[in-house]
Structures are given as C-alpha cells and as structure tokens.
C-alpha cells in the first residue's frame, strides 16, 4: 500500500509572507483583525460619598420598611401581625399568657421577623450610644436638597436654627433657594427667603466684618436678586428690603461713606443746603441701579425713607466729628431697623457737654431737629422725612 504525501510548501510560504507583511483584512486566505482604537481616559472629580453617619441615618430609617416588604412577599399574614410595632412596645409576661397560641408557620415567620428587627434595633441603639447624638455638622447639602424637593419645612427650619450655612451651600451647582425656584416649589422658596431675612436682621454687629459672614452675604445677595427677578417679591413683602440690606452690608461700604460725606456738606451749607432731598435722591438712584425695575421702587418707599433718615443722622454725626473726638457710627448699621438712630442718641448723651462747647450753633440746632424728628414710632418714616424736610430746608418750625 503506497503512502500519501502532502505538499505543505504553499502554506508555509503564505505564513512567512503574512509574518513579514500582514495581508489586508478582506483577504480570503488570512483575515487580520482590525486594530481597535484605544479609549482615551479623561480624569474626573466625582462628588464625595456621604460619610458614615449619613449612611447610618438612612439605613436606620429605610431598613425596617425594606424588611417588611421582603417578608410580605413570603409571609403576608406576618407583616399584618407585626404592625403592632415590636420596636416601640414590649409585652409583659401576663399579656403573653393571655394571647392565643399561634400556628407553627405563623410562629416561625413571626419569630424570624422579630429576630431580625430586634437585632437591627439593637445595632442601631448600640451605635447611637457609642457615637452619641448626631451632630448637625454631619448633615450633607444633598439632604437639604432632598428636603426642598419633598417640601420638608420642619427639617429646613431646624437647619435654619442649627446649621444656617447649609442653606447657602450649593449641591450639584445650585443652592437650595435656586433649586426650589427652578422646580417651582414656591412654598419652600418663601420659607428660605424668610430664613435669609431673619439671618440678616439678627446678625451680630461683631460678626458683620468677618470674612465668612461677608461670603455668606454675597451668596444671599445672589439668591435674593434671583428671587426678585422671579417675581417672588409680590408675596414676600420684605424681600427687596432684605436684598438692599444685604447689598449694603456686603459691598455698599464705599457708597455709604460717600453719601454721608455729601449729606454732611449739605448740612454745613445751612439754609441753602438740601440734605434731605440729596439723601433721598441718592438712595433712589442706588436702588434703581441695583434693581433695574422702576415698578419695584414704589413698594420700597418705607426702606427709602429709613435709609434717607440714616444718611441724615450719619451725616450730622460726621459734622460733629469735625469738632470733637468720638467714635463714628459703623456703616453696617445703615438701613438696619433703628440701629443708626440708637447709636446716634447714645453718642449724643455721651458727648453732650463737648458738643455744647465746641460745635457751631447751627449744627446743634440740626442735631436737635434730627433727634426729636426721628424719635418714637407713632408716625411712619415717610411722614417724619416730610416734617424734617420742612424744618431743615424750608425753614419752618
């Protein structure tokens, strides 16, 4: 029987040729896979994960509900029996004896549920005892955002009282107020605006000039201006006044002192000067420039009158400082209730003797008009401004 021989020379030559010069991909004899393009990696900075205390709080609130849903799919009757809340009450031995015996399957499922829930409850309680009460510094910005979406007013009020900076801290590129406005949650937006106004009005004088406070004021100013542009000023009466106060306290220092100097010159001019008119016009120009809408100025008359009164008082005291040595009235008192007037009367009492001896008679007359004109709360600031204008500029008594 003859042996069959195979000629492998063409195959070997083809392999050598492929090794030296790869064939094109469409070649029927040897297919070369196409080279895949390398995926270019781009570095990114993801938002950090919540800390352990936040995860623990969510676990303690969500785990019981998840456990009940899981058991409901296997033992629906046990979930109904567990509605008596094993976590809140414990039965006494007498109560246990009075209860009717349960079926073996029910006992098995119920014991499983109770064991798991009690073990979870024990872990949670031991964790709380070891960790102590949860600090509000552990609350994360995304929790505030969730409260905004869920209209959780009580939680937001707690944040306002215990951790106010969280209401200003952005999450996902926007602050809670901006988020509330964009999703159309007007109720929450008004609550946040009320918290902002409360913060501004109750801000301690010693904290106004701190860098952190100034940073908060700038964020507040941006949020308040956005709320004004969205038309929320119609339902929040003091919104525009709060915006102007924030603007003055954050960046209006130079403007305040420039107007105080102008009012002081007008007072020194005597009967020819127009301190009240000039002060009121300066405030109106400033508010119109910052708000950009004339129809809003009409609802701001009380604020304009208050600011005009403060400029008059601060200008008069600046004239006093030209004759005596005393403390100035801080610029951050401006347009914040009656702080300027209280500081003015306090300084008048402290330096009354020096004022009587060293200040010109005309200035002493102007000081008396301002002190008596702005005293009391029986009439509005607008009416007070009208009466003082008649005395200082028109010469009536």
mmCIF file of C-alpha atoms in Angstrom:
data_model
loop_
_atom_site.group_PDB
_atom_site.id
_atom_site.type_symbol
_atom_site.label_atom_id
_atom_site.label_comp_id
_atom_site.label_asym_id
_atom_site.label_seq_id
_atom_site.Cartn_x
_atom_site.Cartn_y
_atom_site.Cartn_z
ATOM 1 C CA UNK A 1 0.000 0.000 0.000
ATOM 2 C CA UNK A 2 1.515 3.316 -1.098
ATOM 3 C CA UNK A 3 1.941 6.226 1.366
ATOM 4 C CA UNK A 4 0.094 9.564 0.554
ATOM 5 C CA UNK A 5 2.297 12.688 0.600
ATOM 6 C CA UNK A 6 1.110 16.289 1.240
ATOM 7 C CA UNK A 7 2.755 19.357 -0.231
ATOM 8 C CA UNK A 8 2.746 21.997 2.595
ATOM 9 C CA UNK A 9 5.158 24.337 0.873
ATOM 10 C CA UNK A 10 2.490 26.894 -0.255
ATOM 11 C CA UNK A 11 1.049 27.048 3.266
ATOM 12 C CA UNK A 12 4.462 27.621 4.826
ATOM 13 C CA UNK A 13 5.294 30.315 2.271
ATOM 14 C CA UNK A 14 1.976 32.042 2.985
ATOM 15 C CA UNK A 15 2.659 32.082 6.707
ATOM 16 C CA UNK A 16 6.126 33.533 6.129
ATOM 17 C CA UNK A 17 4.657 36.190 3.872
ATOM 18 C CA UNK A 18 1.981 37.046 6.462
ATOM 19 C CA UNK A 19 4.631 37.357 9.160
ATOM 20 C CA UNK A 20 6.683 39.788 7.056
ATOM 21 C CA UNK A 21 3.755 41.729 5.581
ATOM 22 C CA UNK A 22 0.226 41.255 7.047
ATOM 23 C CA UNK A 23 -2.452 40.658 4.467
ATOM 24 C CA UNK A 24 -5.379 43.110 4.158
ATOM 25 C CA UNK A 25 -8.446 42.351 6.306
ATOM 26 C CA UNK A 26 -10.560 41.433 3.243
ATOM 27 C CA UNK A 27 -8.114 38.723 2.154
ATOM 28 C CA UNK A 28 -9.871 35.324 1.860
ATOM 29 C CA UNK A 29 -6.746 33.341 2.784
ATOM 30 C CA UNK A 30 -5.773 35.038 6.069
ATOM 31 C CA UNK A 31 -8.004 37.531 7.921
ATOM 32 C CA UNK A 32 -6.180 40.044 10.110
ATOM 33 C CA UNK A 33 -8.368 41.640 12.822
ATOM 34 C CA UNK A 34 -8.664 45.405 12.711
ATOM 35 C CA UNK A 35 -6.777 47.262 15.411
ATOM 36 C CA UNK A 36 -9.233 48.713 17.959
ATOM 37 C CA UNK A 37 -8.855 52.351 18.818
ATOM 38 C CA UNK A 38 -7.711 52.927 22.343
ATOM 39 C CA UNK A 39 -10.232 54.656 24.575
ATOM 40 C CA UNK A 40 -8.805 57.934 25.852
ATOM 41 C CA UNK A 41 -9.236 58.295 29.593
ATOM 42 C CA UNK A 42 -10.255 61.677 30.952
ATOM 43 C CA UNK A 43 -9.737 62.395 34.657
ATOM 44 C CA UNK A 44 -12.835 63.441 36.589
ATOM 45 C CA UNK A 45 -13.521 64.506 40.154
ATOM 46 C CA UNK A 46 -16.726 62.849 41.392
ATOM 47 C CA UNK A 47 -18.653 64.312 44.300
ATOM 48 C CA UNK A 48 -17.564 62.673 47.521
ATOM 49 C CA UNK A 49 -19.732 59.987 49.060
ATOM 50 C CA UNK A 50 -21.764 60.705 52.197
ATOM 51 C CA UNK A 51 -19.970 59.986 55.450
ATOM 52 C CA UNK A 52 -20.797 57.042 57.681
ATOM 53 C CA UNK A 53 -23.166 58.980 59.937
ATOM 54 C CA UNK A 54 -25.358 59.964 56.971
ATOM 55 C CA UNK A 55 -25.431 56.397 55.666
ATOM 56 C CA UNK A 56 -26.262 55.141 59.145
ATOM 57 C CA UNK A 57 -29.225 57.503 59.479
ATOM 58 C CA UNK A 58 -30.582 56.440 56.097
ATOM 59 C CA UNK A 59 -30.124 52.776 56.977
ATOM 60 C CA UNK A 60 -31.969 53.167 60.265
ATOM 61 C CA UNK A 61 -34.903 54.819 58.515
ATOM 62 C CA UNK A 62 -35.093 52.619 55.400
ATOM 63 C CA UNK A 63 -34.135 49.161 56.660
ATOM 64 C CA UNK A 64 -37.361 48.375 58.607
ATOM 65 C CA UNK A 65 -39.535 49.257 55.598
ATOM 66 C CA UNK A 66 -37.365 47.197 53.271
ATOM 67 C CA UNK A 67 -37.524 44.278 55.689
ATOM 68 C CA UNK A 68 -41.306 44.424 55.867
ATOM 69 C CA UNK A 69 -41.577 44.443 52.065
ATOM 70 C CA UNK A 70 -39.284 41.429 51.838
ATOM 71 C CA UNK A 71 -41.254 39.480 54.430
ATOM 72 C CA UNK A 72 -44.547 40.490 52.825
ATOM 73 C CA UNK A 73 -43.597 38.622 49.678
ATOM 74 C CA UNK A 74 -43.181 35.387 51.703
ATOM 75 C CA UNK A 75 -45.474 35.708 54.766
ATOM 76 C CA UNK A 76 -48.135 38.413 54.205
ATOM 77 C CA UNK A 77 -50.005 37.477 57.391
ATOM 78 C CA UNK A 78 -46.891 38.049 59.496
ATOM 79 C CA UNK A 79 -46.481 41.604 58.243
ATOM 80 C CA UNK A 80 -50.030 42.415 59.344
ATOM 81 C CA UNK A 81 -49.316 40.951 62.781
ATOM 82 C CA UNK A 82 -46.112 42.981 63.058
ATOM 83 C CA UNK A 83 -47.980 46.277 62.606
ATOM 84 C CA UNK A 84 -48.202 46.478 66.401
ATOM 85 C CA UNK A 85 -44.612 47.801 66.306
ATOM 86 C CA UNK A 86 -42.316 45.484 68.202
ATOM 87 C CA UNK A 87 -39.733 48.264 68.262
ATOM 88 C CA UNK A 88 -41.857 50.589 70.395
ATOM 89 C CA UNK A 89 -43.636 48.341 72.901
ATOM 90 C CA UNK A 90 -42.769 45.080 74.682
ATOM 91 C CA UNK A 91 -45.371 42.694 76.089
ATOM 92 C CA UNK A 92 -45.365 41.737 79.752
ATOM 93 C CA UNK A 93 -45.458 38.015 80.765
ATOM 94 C CA UNK A 94 -49.140 38.351 81.722
ATOM 95 C CA UNK A 95 -50.019 39.683 78.293
ATOM 96 C CA UNK A 96 -48.137 36.878 76.638
ATOM 97 C CA UNK A 97 -50.096 34.275 78.616
ATOM 98 C CA UNK A 98 -53.425 35.827 77.607
ATOM 99 C CA UNK A 99 -52.609 35.706 73.903
ATOM 100 C CA UNK A 100 -53.991 32.727 71.940
ATOM 101 C CA UNK A 101 -51.425 30.240 70.628
ATOM 102 C CA UNK A 102 -50.327 30.835 67.085
ATOM 103 C CA UNK A 103 -49.888 28.288 64.334
ATOM 104 C CA UNK A 104 -46.409 26.764 63.801
ATOM 105 C CA UNK A 105 -45.938 28.517 60.455
ATOM 106 C CA UNK A 106 -47.003 31.846 61.928
ATOM 107 C CA UNK A 107 -44.677 31.374 64.892
ATOM 108 C CA UNK A 108 -41.815 30.597 62.559
ATOM 109 C CA UNK A 109 -42.347 33.627 60.333
ATOM 110 C CA UNK A 110 -43.090 35.984 63.219
ATOM 111 C CA UNK A 111 -40.052 34.855 65.168
ATOM 112 C CA UNK A 112 -37.904 35.412 62.097
ATOM 113 C CA UNK A 113 -39.234 38.933 61.651
ATOM 114 C CA UNK A 114 -38.835 39.769 65.360
ATOM 115 C CA UNK A 115 -35.321 38.383 65.499
ATOM 116 C CA UNK A 116 -34.138 40.388 62.514
ATOM 117 C CA UNK A 117 -35.841 43.594 63.609
ATOM 118 C CA UNK A 118 -34.599 43.267 67.191
ATOM 119 C CA UNK A 119 -31.065 42.612 66.016
ATOM 120 C CA UNK A 120 -31.203 45.656 63.768
ATOM 121 C CA UNK A 121 -32.722 47.745 66.556
ATOM 122 C CA UNK A 122 -30.034 46.611 68.954
ATOM 123 C CA UNK A 123 -27.337 47.559 66.478
ATOM 124 C CA UNK A 124 -28.861 50.980 65.922
ATOM 125 C CA UNK A 125 -29.247 51.681 69.645
ATOM 126 C CA UNK A 126 -25.728 50.496 70.440
ATOM 127 C CA UNK A 127 -24.401 52.630 67.620
ATOM 128 C CA UNK A 128 -26.207 55.697 68.934
ATOM 129 C CA UNK A 129 -24.891 55.063 72.444
ATOM 130 C CA UNK A 130 -21.334 54.680 71.198
ATOM 131 C CA UNK A 131 -21.483 57.564 68.754
ATOM 132 C CA UNK A 132 -23.609 59.931 70.846
ATOM 133 C CA UNK A 133 -26.195 62.343 69.396
ATOM 134 C CA UNK A 134 -25.842 63.108 65.705
ATOM 135 C CA UNK A 135 -24.216 66.494 65.127
ATOM 136 C CA UNK A 136 -25.763 68.925 62.657
ATOM 137 C CA UNK A 137 -22.314 69.312 61.165
ATOM 138 C CA UNK A 138 -22.799 65.813 59.714
ATOM 139 C CA UNK A 139 -25.807 66.890 57.641
ATOM 140 C CA UNK A 140 -24.891 66.991 53.970
ATOM 141 C CA UNK A 141 -26.040 69.501 51.307
ATOM 142 C CA UNK A 142 -27.852 66.784 49.344
ATOM 143 C CA UNK A 143 -30.068 66.173 52.395
ATOM 144 C CA UNK A 144 -31.127 69.824 52.302
ATOM 145 C CA UNK A 145 -31.858 69.482 48.576
ATOM 146 C CA UNK A 146 -33.997 66.430 49.252
ATOM 147 C CA UNK A 147 -35.902 68.382 51.913
ATOM 148 C CA UNK A 148 -36.529 71.110 49.317
ATOM 149 C CA UNK A 149 -37.896 68.568 46.836
ATOM 150 C CA UNK A 150 -40.043 66.868 49.500
ATOM 151 C CA UNK A 151 -41.261 70.204 50.976
ATOM 152 C CA UNK A 152 -39.921 69.129 54.371
ATOM 153 C CA UNK A 153 -40.456 72.500 56.038
ATOM 154 C CA UNK A 154 -39.720 71.255 59.562
ATOM 155 C CA UNK A 155 -36.300 69.945 58.555
ATOM 156 C CA UNK A 156 -35.454 73.213 56.799
ATOM 157 C CA UNK A 157 -36.476 75.182 59.885
ATOM 158 C CA UNK A 158 -34.197 73.004 62.006
ATOM 159 C CA UNK A 159 -31.349 73.650 59.576
ATOM 160 C CA UNK A 160 -32.077 77.382 59.763
ATOM 161 C CA UNK A 161 -31.745 77.369 63.550
ATOM 162 C CA UNK A 162 -28.868 74.910 63.931
ATOM 163 C CA UNK A 163 -26.780 75.000 60.737
ATOM 164 C CA UNK A 164 -27.751 78.055 58.667
ATOM 165 C CA UNK A 165 -24.734 77.914 56.287
ATOM 166 C CA UNK A 166 -26.175 74.682 54.862
ATOM 167 C CA UNK A 167 -28.998 76.741 53.338
ATOM 168 C CA UNK A 168 -26.371 78.633 51.330
ATOM 169 C CA UNK A 169 -24.109 75.738 50.368
ATOM 170 C CA UNK A 170 -24.509 74.587 46.745
ATOM 171 C CA UNK A 171 -25.044 70.980 45.750
ATOM 172 C CA UNK A 172 -24.860 69.991 42.116
ATOM 173 C CA UNK A 173 -24.008 73.551 41.147
ATOM 174 C CA UNK A 174 -27.026 75.283 42.714
ATOM 175 C CA UNK A 175 -28.124 76.471 46.139
ATOM 176 C CA UNK A 176 -31.332 75.270 47.858
ATOM 177 C CA UNK A 177 -33.139 78.526 47.001
ATOM 178 C CA UNK A 178 -32.185 78.312 43.327
ATOM 179 C CA UNK A 179 -33.269 74.675 43.276
ATOM 180 C CA UNK A 180 -36.621 75.497 44.893
ATOM 181 C CA UNK A 181 -37.282 78.256 42.356
ATOM 182 C CA UNK A 182 -36.328 76.100 39.369
ATOM 183 C CA UNK A 183 -38.554 73.183 40.368
ATOM 184 C CA UNK A 184 -41.420 75.602 41.052
ATOM 185 C CA UNK A 185 -41.686 74.943 44.797
ATOM 186 C CA UNK A 186 -42.815 78.441 45.774
ATOM 187 C CA UNK A 187 -43.730 77.496 49.336
ATOM 188 C CA UNK A 188 -40.219 76.277 50.133
ATOM 189 C CA UNK A 189 -38.687 79.290 48.367
ATOM 190 C CA UNK A 190 -40.663 81.655 50.605
ATOM 191 C CA UNK A 191 -39.575 79.712 53.702
ATOM 192 C CA UNK A 192 -35.931 80.022 52.640
ATOM 193 C CA UNK A 193 -36.321 83.735 51.938
ATOM 194 C CA UNK A 194 -37.797 84.207 55.400
ATOM 195 C CA UNK A 195 -34.782 82.414 56.858
ATOM 196 C CA UNK A 196 -32.476 84.749 54.930
ATOM 197 C CA UNK A 197 -34.244 87.869 56.210
ATOM 198 C CA UNK A 198 -34.109 86.515 59.751
ATOM 199 C CA UNK A 199 -30.367 85.906 59.435
ATOM 200 C CA UNK A 200 -29.749 89.431 58.175
ATOM 201 C CA UNK A 201 -31.833 91.133 60.861
ATOM 202 C CA UNK A 202 -30.338 89.085 63.716
ATOM 203 C CA UNK A 203 -26.727 89.252 62.554
ATOM 204 C CA UNK A 204 -24.448 90.350 65.383
ATOM 205 C CA UNK A 205 -22.549 93.575 64.791
ATOM 206 C CA UNK A 206 -19.263 91.916 65.727
ATOM 207 C CA UNK A 207 -19.730 89.285 63.004
ATOM 208 C CA UNK A 208 -20.575 91.557 60.073
ATOM 209 C CA UNK A 209 -16.991 92.262 59.036
ATOM 210 C CA UNK A 210 -15.786 88.665 59.336
ATOM 211 C CA UNK A 211 -14.706 87.089 56.009
ATOM 212 C CA UNK A 212 -17.052 84.134 56.450
ATOM 213 C CA UNK A 213 -20.013 86.452 57.066
ATOM 214 C CA UNK A 214 -19.138 88.522 54.008
ATOM 215 C CA UNK A 215 -19.023 85.334 51.946
ATOM 216 C CA UNK A 216 -22.482 84.379 53.233
ATOM 217 C CA UNK A 217 -23.802 87.845 52.410
ATOM 218 C CA UNK A 218 -22.621 87.592 48.808
ATOM 219 C CA UNK A 219 -24.413 84.262 48.367
ATOM 220 C CA UNK A 220 -27.508 85.761 49.989
ATOM 221 C CA UNK A 221 -27.409 88.737 47.661
ATOM 222 C CA UNK A 222 -27.302 86.494 44.588
ATOM 223 C CA UNK A 223 -30.193 84.375 45.832
ATOM 224 C CA UNK A 224 -32.333 87.359 46.799
ATOM 225 C CA UNK A 225 -31.789 89.027 43.421
ATOM 226 C CA UNK A 226 -32.811 85.815 41.660
ATOM 227 C CA UNK A 227 -35.961 85.620 43.782
ATOM 228 C CA UNK A 228 -36.791 89.236 42.916
ATOM 229 C CA UNK A 229 -36.334 88.533 39.208
ATOM 230 C CA UNK A 230 -38.656 85.525 39.540
ATOM 231 C CA UNK A 231 -41.426 87.760 40.913
ATOM 232 C CA UNK A 232 -41.448 86.449 44.485
ATOM 233 C CA UNK A 233 -41.338 89.999 45.839
ATOM 234 C CA UNK A 234 -45.108 90.190 45.354
ATOM 235 C CA UNK A 235 -45.685 87.533 48.033
ATOM 236 C CA UNK A 236 -42.675 88.355 50.229
ATOM 237 C CA UNK A 237 -43.055 91.956 51.345
ATOM 238 C CA UNK A 238 -39.607 92.458 52.883
ATOM 239 C CA UNK A 239 -37.715 90.667 50.101
ATOM 240 C CA UNK A 240 -36.487 93.809 48.344
ATOM 241 C CA UNK A 241 -35.542 95.475 51.630
ATOM 242 C CA UNK A 242 -33.580 92.375 52.635
ATOM 243 C CA UNK A 243 -31.792 92.422 49.281
ATOM 244 C CA UNK A 244 -30.821 96.071 49.697
ATOM 245 C CA UNK A 245 -29.648 95.472 53.262
ATOM 246 C CA UNK A 246 -27.532 92.547 52.114
ATOM 247 C CA UNK A 247 -26.090 94.575 49.250
ATOM 248 C CA UNK A 248 -25.139 97.461 51.534
ATOM 249 C CA UNK A 249 -23.620 95.154 54.153
ATOM 250 C CA UNK A 250 -21.579 93.194 51.595
ATOM 251 C CA UNK A 251 -20.369 95.809 49.104
ATOM 252 C CA UNK A 252 -22.008 99.135 49.918
ATOM 253 C CA UNK A 253 -19.447 100.466 52.402
ATOM 254 C CA UNK A 254 -17.860 102.939 49.983
ATOM 255 C CA UNK A 255 -21.247 104.123 48.763
ATOM 256 C CA UNK A 256 -22.488 104.758 52.321
ATOM 257 C CA UNK A 257 -19.483 106.871 53.297
ATOM 258 C CA UNK A 258 -19.643 108.837 50.041
ATOM 259 C CA UNK A 259 -23.295 109.743 50.702
ATOM 260 C CA UNK A 260 -22.589 110.540 54.366
ATOM 261 C CA UNK A 261 -19.891 112.978 53.265
ATOM 262 C CA UNK A 262 -22.291 114.589 50.777
ATOM 263 C CA UNK A 263 -25.045 114.985 53.409
ATOM 264 C CA UNK A 264 -22.535 116.466 55.851
ATOM 265 C CA UNK A 265 -21.579 119.136 53.298
ATOM 266 C CA UNK A 266 -25.242 119.959 52.688
ATOM 267 C CA UNK A 267 -25.837 120.349 56.432
ATOM 268 C CA UNK A 268 -22.811 122.624 56.767
ATOM 269 C CA UNK A 269 -24.228 124.810 53.982
ATOM 270 C CA UNK A 270 -27.033 125.902 56.308
ATOM 271 C CA UNK A 271 -30.381 127.128 54.873
ATOM 272 C CA UNK A 272 -29.016 126.921 51.330
ATOM 273 C CA UNK A 273 -28.264 123.220 51.640
ATOM 274 C CA UNK A 274 -30.682 120.423 50.750
ATOM 275 C CA UNK A 275 -29.536 117.469 52.878
ATOM 276 C CA UNK A 276 -32.883 115.638 52.919
ATOM 277 C CA UNK A 277 -33.521 115.997 49.191
ATOM 278 C CA UNK A 278 -29.995 114.949 48.285
ATOM 279 C CA UNK A 279 -30.051 111.938 50.631
ATOM 280 C CA UNK A 280 -33.395 110.696 49.300
ATOM 281 C CA UNK A 281 -32.290 111.114 45.680
ATOM 282 C CA UNK A 282 -29.068 109.196 46.356
ATOM 283 C CA UNK A 283 -30.966 106.256 47.856
ATOM 284 C CA UNK A 284 -33.412 106.165 44.939
ATOM 285 C CA UNK A 285 -30.606 106.204 42.374
ATOM 286 C CA UNK A 286 -28.859 103.374 44.169
ATOM 287 C CA UNK A 287 -31.950 101.177 44.418
ATOM 288 C CA UNK A 288 -32.931 101.827 40.794
ATOM 289 C CA UNK A 289 -29.436 100.921 39.622
ATOM 290 C CA UNK A 290 -29.352 97.653 41.566
ATOM 291 C CA UNK A 291 -32.937 96.519 40.956
ATOM 292 C CA UNK A 292 -33.311 97.802 37.417
ATOM 293 C CA UNK A 293 -37.116 97.914 37.613
ATOM 294 C CA UNK A 294 -38.945 101.102 38.440
ATOM 295 C CA UNK A 295 -42.157 99.337 39.496
ATOM 296 C CA UNK A 296 -40.300 97.724 42.395
ATOM 297 C CA UNK A 297 -39.204 101.074 43.790
ATOM 298 C CA UNK A 298 -42.806 102.011 44.604
ATOM 299 C CA UNK A 299 -43.039 99.098 47.049
ATOM 300 C CA UNK A 300 -39.763 100.205 48.630
ATOM 301 C CA UNK A 301 -40.815 103.619 49.921
ATOM 302 C CA UNK A 302 -40.509 102.627 53.580
ATOM 303 C CA UNK A 303 -36.988 101.348 53.004
ATOM 304 C CA UNK A 304 -36.027 104.521 51.115
ATOM 305 C CA UNK A 305 -37.353 106.686 53.945
ATOM 306 C CA UNK A 306 -35.462 104.632 56.526
ATOM 307 C CA UNK A 307 -32.245 104.793 54.507
ATOM 308 C CA UNK A 308 -32.672 108.542 53.982
ATOM 309 C CA UNK A 309 -33.066 109.050 57.730
ATOM 310 C CA UNK A 310 -29.919 107.042 58.406
ATOM 311 C CA UNK A 311 -27.917 109.106 55.917
ATOM 312 C CA UNK A 312 -29.103 112.331 57.572
ATOM 313 C CA UNK A 313 -28.183 111.117 61.058
ATOM 314 C CA UNK A 314 -24.803 109.739 59.970
ATOM 315 C CA UNK A 315 -24.066 112.930 58.018
ATOM 316 C CA UNK A 316 -24.889 115.090 61.036
ATOM 317 C CA UNK A 317 -22.662 112.986 63.282
ATOM 318 C CA UNK A 318 -19.857 113.225 60.708
ATOM 319 C CA UNK A 319 -20.144 117.012 61.056
ATOM 320 C CA UNK A 320 -19.883 116.645 64.839
ATOM 321 C CA UNK A 321 -16.660 114.660 64.471
ATOM 322 C CA UNK A 322 -15.110 117.687 62.778
ATOM 323 C CA UNK A 323 -15.233 119.465 66.165
ATOM 324 C CA UNK A 324 -14.844 116.697 68.777
ATOM 325 C CA UNK A 325 -13.119 113.340 69.109
ATOM 326 C CA UNK A 326 -15.601 110.429 69.291
ATOM 327 C CA UNK A 327 -16.457 107.075 67.737
ATOM 328 C CA UNK A 328 -18.028 107.028 64.307
ATOM 329 C CA UNK A 329 -21.296 105.227 63.532
ATOM 330 C CA UNK A 330 -20.415 101.959 61.722
ATOM 331 C CA UNK A 331 -21.505 101.742 58.106
ATOM 332 C CA UNK A 332 -23.022 98.283 58.622
ATOM 333 C CA UNK A 333 -25.650 99.881 60.900
ATOM 334 C CA UNK A 334 -27.077 101.535 57.793
ATOM 335 C CA UNK A 335 -30.715 100.684 56.931
ATOM 336 C CA UNK A 336 -30.977 98.012 59.632
ATOM 337 C CA UNK A 337 -34.046 98.989 61.645
ATOM 338 C CA UNK A 338 -33.219 101.837 64.061
ATOM 339 C CA UNK A 339 -29.609 100.915 64.845
ATOM 340 C CA UNK A 340 -28.215 104.146 63.421
ATOM 341 C CA UNK A 341 -30.637 106.274 65.426
ATOM 342 C CA UNK A 342 -29.899 104.384 68.665
ATOM 343 C CA UNK A 343 -26.153 104.803 68.131
ATOM 344 C CA UNK A 344 -26.738 108.482 67.353
ATOM 345 C CA UNK A 345 -28.696 109.199 70.563
ATOM 346 C CA UNK A 346 -26.209 107.216 72.658
ATOM 347 C CA UNK A 347 -23.288 109.243 71.338
ATOM 348 C CA UNK A 348 -25.187 112.485 71.832
ATOM 349 C CA UNK A 349 -25.678 111.660 75.514
ATOM 350 C CA UNK A 350 -22.049 110.630 75.975
ATOM 351 C CA UNK A 351 -20.615 113.798 74.393
ATOM 352 C CA UNK A 352 -23.344 116.355 75.111
ATOM 353 C CA UNK A 353 -21.023 118.661 77.069
ATOM 354 C CA UNK A 354 -18.357 118.706 74.352
ATOM 355 C CA UNK A 355 -20.986 119.252 71.662
ATOM 356 C CA UNK A 356 -22.425 122.265 73.515
ATOM 357 C CA UNK A 357 -18.961 123.756 73.922
ATOM 358 C CA UNK A 358 -17.289 123.048 70.567
ATOM 359 C CA UNK A 359 -19.940 122.539 67.865
ATOM 360 C CA UNK A 360 -21.445 125.501 65.946
ATOM 361 C CA UNK A 361 -24.892 126.709 66.927
ATOM 362 C CA UNK A 362 -26.360 125.775 63.537
ATOM 363 C CA UNK A 363 -25.155 122.174 63.897
ATOM 364 C CA UNK A 364 -26.566 121.912 67.415
ATOM 365 C CA UNK A 365 -29.927 123.102 66.034
ATOM 366 C CA UNK A 366 -29.807 120.459 63.279
ATOM 367 C CA UNK A 367 -28.924 117.749 65.802
ATOM 368 C CA UNK A 368 -31.917 118.697 67.936
ATOM 369 C CA UNK A 369 -34.253 118.532 64.913
ATOM 370 C CA UNK A 370 -32.977 115.099 63.901
ATOM 371 C CA UNK A 371 -33.121 113.729 67.442
ATOM 372 C CA UNK A 372 -36.707 114.830 68.063
ATOM 373 C CA UNK A 373 -37.894 114.261 64.483
ATOM 374 C CA UNK A 374 -36.956 110.578 64.334
ATOM 375 C CA UNK A 375 -37.992 109.772 67.890
ATOM 376 C CA UNK A 376 -40.939 107.455 68.541
ATOM 377 C CA UNK A 377 -42.965 105.125 66.351
ATOM 378 C CA UNK A 378 -46.336 106.863 66.190
ATOM 379 C CA UNK A 379 -45.803 108.118 62.636
ATOM 380 C CA UNK A 380 -44.134 106.485 59.655
ATOM 381 C CA UNK A 381 -40.630 107.271 58.458
ATOM 382 C CA UNK A 382 -42.054 108.826 55.306
ATOM 383 C CA UNK A 383 -44.028 111.319 57.364
ATOM 384 C CA UNK A 384 -41.000 112.012 59.553
ATOM 385 C CA UNK A 385 -38.928 112.769 56.463
ATOM 386 C CA UNK A 386 -41.558 115.236 55.248
ATOM 387 C CA UNK A 387 -41.565 117.094 58.584
ATOM 388 C CA UNK A 388 -37.777 117.221 58.830
ATOM 389 C CA UNK A 389 -37.525 118.451 55.233
ATOM 390 C CA UNK A 390 -39.792 121.355 56.115
ATOM 391 C CA UNK A 391 -37.597 122.283 59.095
ATOM 392 C CA UNK A 392 -34.136 121.843 57.603
ATOM 393 C CA UNK A 393 -34.708 123.002 54.022
ATOM 394 C CA UNK A 394 -37.783 125.240 54.138
ATOM 395 C CA UNK A 395 -37.009 126.916 57.449
ATOM 396 C CA UNK A 396 -40.403 126.146 59.056
ATOM 397 C CA UNK A 397 -40.788 125.114 62.688
#
